[in-house]
Amino acid sequence: MHSLTVAAIQFAPRLGQVEANRARTLELIDSAAEKGAKLVVLPECSTSGYAFSDRSEIVGLAEPVPGRTVEIWHERAARHDIVIAGGLIEKSGDDFYNSSVVVTRDGLGGIYRKVHLWGRERDLYREGTEAVVMDTPIGRIGIVICYDLWFPELSRSLALMGADILVSPANWAGNARLSNPYDRHGLPIGHHIAVAAAAFNERPVVVADRVGTENGLRFLGASCIVRHSGEVVAGPASHDDEQILVADVDIGPRKDAVQSNRQSRRPDVYRILGGQ
């Protein structure tokens, strides 16, 4: 086991303003690196904004991977010797994906396409089809984008695939099932899900959410960094303001007296049959 300094960057991308958003991510990445972060996580759709009405609005904002965003993040990753994970809209052929990339000092480390689309995302993007764990100089990174975290099967799969840490670029927002997007402690439901995912997978979880409002949709902030034990070590961040959270988490094999819950798993009992 070793300690890793991680940063969750919470900011407010401007809808449709890719160049301005890219420039802002560079400023924030520099600030996180100055604070000692070796892994920097940015929000979902961090270069484009999020609340689009139809596919025509994202045509000029989507980009190939690798592309310009990967290029400039690679320059920063190499300059600071860090790993960057962040969200963008990917164009592949005639399809668009809500994707996140991992960029290292050596270039593009991998790409993940959001598997579980939420709300109007289903009209904008094609679903991803696979769980992805990426090898990087700081360890093996598994990515879940926002709503993906609501499906424990995916984060569990990443842990079983050998992920050392789970990162979640996010755009948490309210939904119709909740009269108030925050509980009585001022926490969104995503915060509790992040804590649970860290605890049951015994992996640190880093959530970089965003703030601001787009087309009437308010984003919830409250980014957080959670240790493998489920202990929150940074955050929750502000509901409304940009903020950089930085904390140390432990990753890698652990030699302690506590039995790993992986030793107690019983897939023979609770495996799902028939696709239900």
Coordinates of C-alpha atoms in Angstrom, one line a residue:
M1 CA 0.0 0.0 0.0
H2 CA 1.2 3.5 -0.7
S3 CA -0.2 7.0 -0.2
L4 CA -1.4 9.0 -3.3
T5 CA -2.3 12.7 -3.3
V6 CA -5.5 13.2 -5.3
A7 CA -7.5 16.3 -6.3
A8 CA -11.2 16.7 -7.2
I9 CA -11.7 19.9 -9.2
Q10 CA -15.2 21.4 -8.9
F11 CA -16.0 24.2 -11.3
A12 CA -18.7 25.6 -13.6
P13 CA -18.1 24.9 -17.3
R14 CA -19.8 27.4 -19.6
L15 CA -22.3 25.8 -21.9
G16 CA -21.0 25.5 -25.4
Q17 CA -17.8 27.5 -24.8
V18 CA -15.2 24.8 -25.4
E19 CA -12.1 27.0 -25.7
A20 CA -12.9 29.0 -22.5
N21 CA -13.6 25.7 -20.7
R22 CA -10.3 24.1 -21.8
A23 CA -8.4 27.2 -20.7
R24 CA -10.1 27.1 -17.3
T25 CA -9.3 23.4 -16.8
L26 CA -5.6 24.2 -17.4
E27 CA -5.7 26.9 -14.7
L28 CA -7.3 24.5 -12.3
I29 CA -5.0 21.6 -13.1
D30 CA -2.0 23.9 -12.5
S31 CA -3.5 24.9 -9.1
A32 CA -4.1 21.3 -8.1
A33 CA -0.5 20.3 -9.1
E34 CA 0.8 23.2 -7.0
K35 CA -1.0 21.7 -4.1
G36 CA 0.8 18.4 -4.6
A37 CA -1.8 16.3 -6.4
K38 CA -0.6 13.4 -8.5
L39 CA -4.1 12.5 -9.8
V40 CA -6.4 15.3 -10.9
V41 CA -10.1 14.6 -11.6
L42 CA -12.3 17.0 -13.5
P43 CA -16.1 16.9 -13.9
E44 CA -18.3 15.2 -16.5
C45 CA -18.5 17.2 -19.8
S46 CA -15.9 19.6 -18.5
T47 CA -15.1 21.1 -21.8
S48 CA -18.6 21.6 -23.2
G49 CA -21.2 22.0 -20.5
Y50 CA -24.0 19.6 -20.1
A51 CA -27.7 20.7 -20.5
F52 CA -28.3 20.3 -24.2
S53 CA -31.7 20.0 -25.7
D54 CA -30.9 17.9 -28.8
R55 CA -28.0 16.5 -30.8
S56 CA -27.7 19.5 -33.1
E57 CA -26.3 21.5 -30.1
I58 CA -23.4 19.2 -29.5
V59 CA -22.2 18.7 -33.1
G60 CA -19.7 21.5 -33.0
L61 CA -18.6 20.7 -29.4
A62 CA -17.8 17.1 -29.7
E63 CA -14.2 16.0 -30.6
P64 CA -12.3 12.9 -31.5
V65 CA -10.2 11.1 -29.0
P66 CA -7.3 11.7 -29.1
G67 CA -8.0 15.3 -30.1
R68 CA -7.3 18.9 -28.9
T69 CA -8.4 18.4 -25.3
V70 CA -6.2 15.3 -24.9
E71 CA -3.3 17.2 -26.5
I72 CA -3.4 20.1 -24.0
W73 CA -4.1 17.9 -21.0
H74 CA -1.1 15.8 -22.1
E75 CA 1.1 18.8 -22.1
R76 CA 0.0 19.6 -18.5
A77 CA 0.3 16.0 -17.4
A78 CA 3.9 15.9 -18.7
R79 CA 4.8 19.3 -17.3
H80 CA 3.7 18.3 -13.8
D81 CA 4.2 14.6 -14.0
I82 CA 0.6 13.9 -13.0
V83 CA -2.4 11.9 -14.2
I84 CA -5.5 13.7 -15.4
A85 CA -9.0 12.2 -15.6
G86 CA -11.9 14.3 -17.0
G87 CA -15.0 14.3 -19.1
L88 CA -15.7 15.5 -22.6
I89 CA -18.1 14.8 -25.5
E90 CA -16.5 12.3 -27.8
K91 CA -17.2 12.1 -31.6
S92 CA -16.6 8.7 -33.1
G93 CA -17.8 8.4 -36.7
D94 CA -21.5 9.5 -36.7
D95 CA -21.9 8.8 -32.9
F96 CA -21.5 10.9 -29.8
Y97 CA -20.4 9.6 -26.4
N98 CA -20.4 11.1 -22.9
S99 CA -16.8 10.0 -22.3
S100 CA -14.0 10.5 -19.9
V101 CA -10.3 10.2 -20.7
V102 CA -7.3 9.5 -18.6
V103 CA -4.1 11.3 -19.7
T104 CA -0.6 10.7 -18.4
R105 CA 2.8 12.1 -19.0
D106 CA 3.0 9.5 -21.9
G107 CA -0.2 10.6 -23.5
L108 CA -3.7 9.1 -23.7
G109 CA -4.0 6.4 -21.1
G110 CA -7.5 5.3 -22.0
I111 CA -11.1 6.3 -22.7
Y112 CA -14.3 5.3 -21.0
R113 CA -17.7 5.8 -22.5
K114 CA -20.6 6.3 -20.0
V115 CA -22.6 3.0 -19.8
H116 CA -25.6 4.2 -17.9
L117 CA -27.2 7.3 -19.6
W118 CA -29.5 9.5 -17.5
G119 CA -32.6 11.4 -18.7
R120 CA -32.2 13.3 -21.9
E121 CA -28.7 11.9 -22.3
R122 CA -30.4 8.9 -24.0
D123 CA -31.4 11.2 -26.9
L124 CA -27.9 12.7 -27.2
Y125 CA -25.4 9.9 -26.9
R126 CA -24.8 6.3 -27.6
E127 CA -24.3 4.1 -24.6
G128 CA -20.8 2.7 -23.8
T129 CA -20.5 -1.0 -23.7
E130 CA -17.7 -1.9 -21.4
A131 CA -16.1 -1.4 -18.0
V132 CA -12.6 0.0 -18.2
V133 CA -9.6 -0.1 -15.9
M134 CA -6.6 1.9 -17.1
D135 CA -3.0 1.3 -16.2
T136 CA -1.2 4.5 -15.3
P137 CA 2.1 5.5 -13.6
I138 CA 0.3 6.0 -10.3
G139 CA -1.8 2.8 -10.3
R140 CA -4.8 1.2 -12.0
I141 CA -7.8 3.6 -12.4
G142 CA -11.4 2.6 -12.9
I143 CA -13.9 5.3 -14.1
V144 CA -17.6 5.7 -13.5
I145 CA -19.3 8.8 -14.8
C146 CA -21.9 10.3 -12.6
Y147 CA -25.1 8.1 -12.8
D148 CA -22.9 5.0 -13.4
L149 CA -22.2 5.2 -9.6
W150 CA -25.8 4.4 -8.9
F151 CA -25.2 0.9 -10.3
P152 CA -23.0 -1.1 -7.8
E153 CA -22.5 -3.8 -10.4
L154 CA -20.2 -1.5 -12.4
S155 CA -18.0 -0.2 -9.6
R156 CA -17.8 -3.8 -8.2
S157 CA -16.7 -5.0 -11.6
L158 CA -13.9 -2.4 -11.7
A159 CA -12.7 -3.5 -8.3
L160 CA -12.7 -7.1 -9.4
M161 CA -10.8 -6.1 -12.5
G162 CA -8.0 -4.8 -10.3
A163 CA -8.7 -1.0 -10.1
D164 CA -6.7 0.6 -7.3
I165 CA -8.9 3.7 -7.2
L166 CA -12.3 4.7 -8.6
V167 CA -12.8 8.2 -10.1
S168 CA -16.1 9.7 -11.0
P169 CA -16.4 12.8 -13.2
A170 CA -19.9 14.0 -12.4
N171 CA -22.7 16.5 -13.0
W172 CA -24.9 15.7 -10.1
A173 CA -28.3 17.4 -10.4
G174 CA -31.7 17.2 -8.7
N175 CA -34.3 14.7 -9.9
A176 CA -38.1 14.4 -9.8
R177 CA -38.0 11.7 -7.2
L178 CA -36.6 14.0 -4.5
S179 CA -38.5 17.1 -3.1
N180 CA -35.1 18.5 -2.1
P181 CA -31.8 17.5 -3.8
Y182 CA -30.0 17.8 -0.4
D183 CA -30.8 15.9 2.8
R184 CA -31.1 17.4 6.2
H185 CA -27.3 17.4 6.5
G186 CA -26.9 19.3 3.2
L187 CA -25.7 16.3 1.3
P188 CA -26.9 15.1 -2.1
I189 CA -27.7 11.4 -2.5
G190 CA -24.6 11.0 -4.7
H191 CA -22.4 11.7 -1.7
H192 CA -23.9 8.7 0.2
I193 CA -23.5 6.5 -2.9
A194 CA -19.8 7.5 -3.2
V195 CA -19.2 6.6 0.4
A196 CA -21.0 3.3 0.0
A197 CA -19.1 2.5 -3.2
A198 CA -15.8 3.1 -1.4
A199 CA -16.7 1.0 1.6
F200 CA -18.1 -2.0 -0.2
N201 CA -15.4 -2.1 -2.9
E202 CA -12.6 -1.2 -0.4
R203 CA -11.3 1.3 -2.9
P204 CA -10.9 5.1 -2.7
V205 CA -13.5 7.1 -4.6
V206 CA -12.9 10.6 -6.0
V207 CA -15.9 12.5 -7.2
A208 CA -15.4 15.7 -9.1
D209 CA -18.8 17.4 -9.5
R210 CA -19.7 20.7 -11.0
V211 CA -21.6 23.8 -9.9
G212 CA -23.8 26.4 -11.6
T213 CA -27.0 26.3 -13.6
E214 CA -27.7 25.6 -17.3
N215 CA -31.0 25.9 -19.0
G216 CA -32.8 25.7 -15.6
L217 CA -30.9 22.7 -14.4
R218 CA -29.0 23.3 -11.2
F219 CA -25.9 21.3 -10.4
L220 CA -25.3 20.3 -6.8
G221 CA -21.6 20.6 -6.1
A222 CA -20.5 18.6 -3.0
S223 CA -17.6 17.0 -4.6
C224 CA -15.8 14.6 -2.3
I225 CA -12.8 12.3 -1.7
V226 CA -13.4 9.1 0.2
R227 CA -10.9 6.6 1.6
H228 CA -11.2 2.9 0.9
S229 CA -12.7 2.5 4.4
G230 CA -15.7 4.8 3.5
E231 CA -14.2 7.7 5.5
V232 CA -14.6 11.1 3.8
V233 CA -11.2 12.9 3.9
A234 CA -12.1 15.9 1.8
G235 CA -15.4 17.6 1.2
P236 CA -18.2 17.7 0.7
A237 CA -17.3 20.8 -1.3
S238 CA -19.6 23.9 -1.6
H239 CA -23.0 23.6 -3.2
D240 CA -22.3 26.7 -5.3
D241 CA -18.7 27.7 -5.5
E242 CA -15.7 26.4 -7.5
Q243 CA -13.3 24.5 -5.2
I244 CA -10.3 22.2 -5.4
L245 CA -10.3 19.4 -2.9
V246 CA -6.9 17.7 -2.2
A247 CA -6.3 14.7 0.1
D248 CA -4.1 11.7 0.5
V249 CA -5.6 8.2 0.1
D250 CA -4.1 4.8 0.4
I251 CA -4.0 2.5 -2.7
G252 CA -2.6 -0.9 -3.4
P253 CA -2.5 -4.2 -1.5
R254 CA -3.2 -3.9 2.2
K255 CA -1.7 -6.0 5.0
D256 CA -3.9 -5.4 8.0
A257 CA -6.0 -7.4 10.4
V258 CA -9.3 -6.6 8.8
Q259 CA -10.7 -9.3 6.5
S260 CA -11.4 -8.0 3.0
N261 CA -15.0 -8.3 2.0
R262 CA -13.8 -9.9 -1.2
Q263 CA -13.0 -12.9 0.8
S264 CA -16.6 -13.2 1.9
R265 CA -18.3 -12.8 -1.5
R266 CA -20.8 -15.5 -2.4
P267 CA -21.5 -15.1 -6.1
D268 CA -22.9 -18.6 -6.1
V269 CA -25.8 -17.3 -4.0
Y270 CA -26.5 -13.9 -5.5
R271 CA -25.5 -14.2 -9.2
I272 CA -28.1 -12.8 -11.5
L273 CA -29.7 -15.2 -13.9
G274 CA -31.7 -14.5 -17.0
G275 CA -30.5 -10.9 -17.3
Q276 CA -32.9 -9.6 -14.6

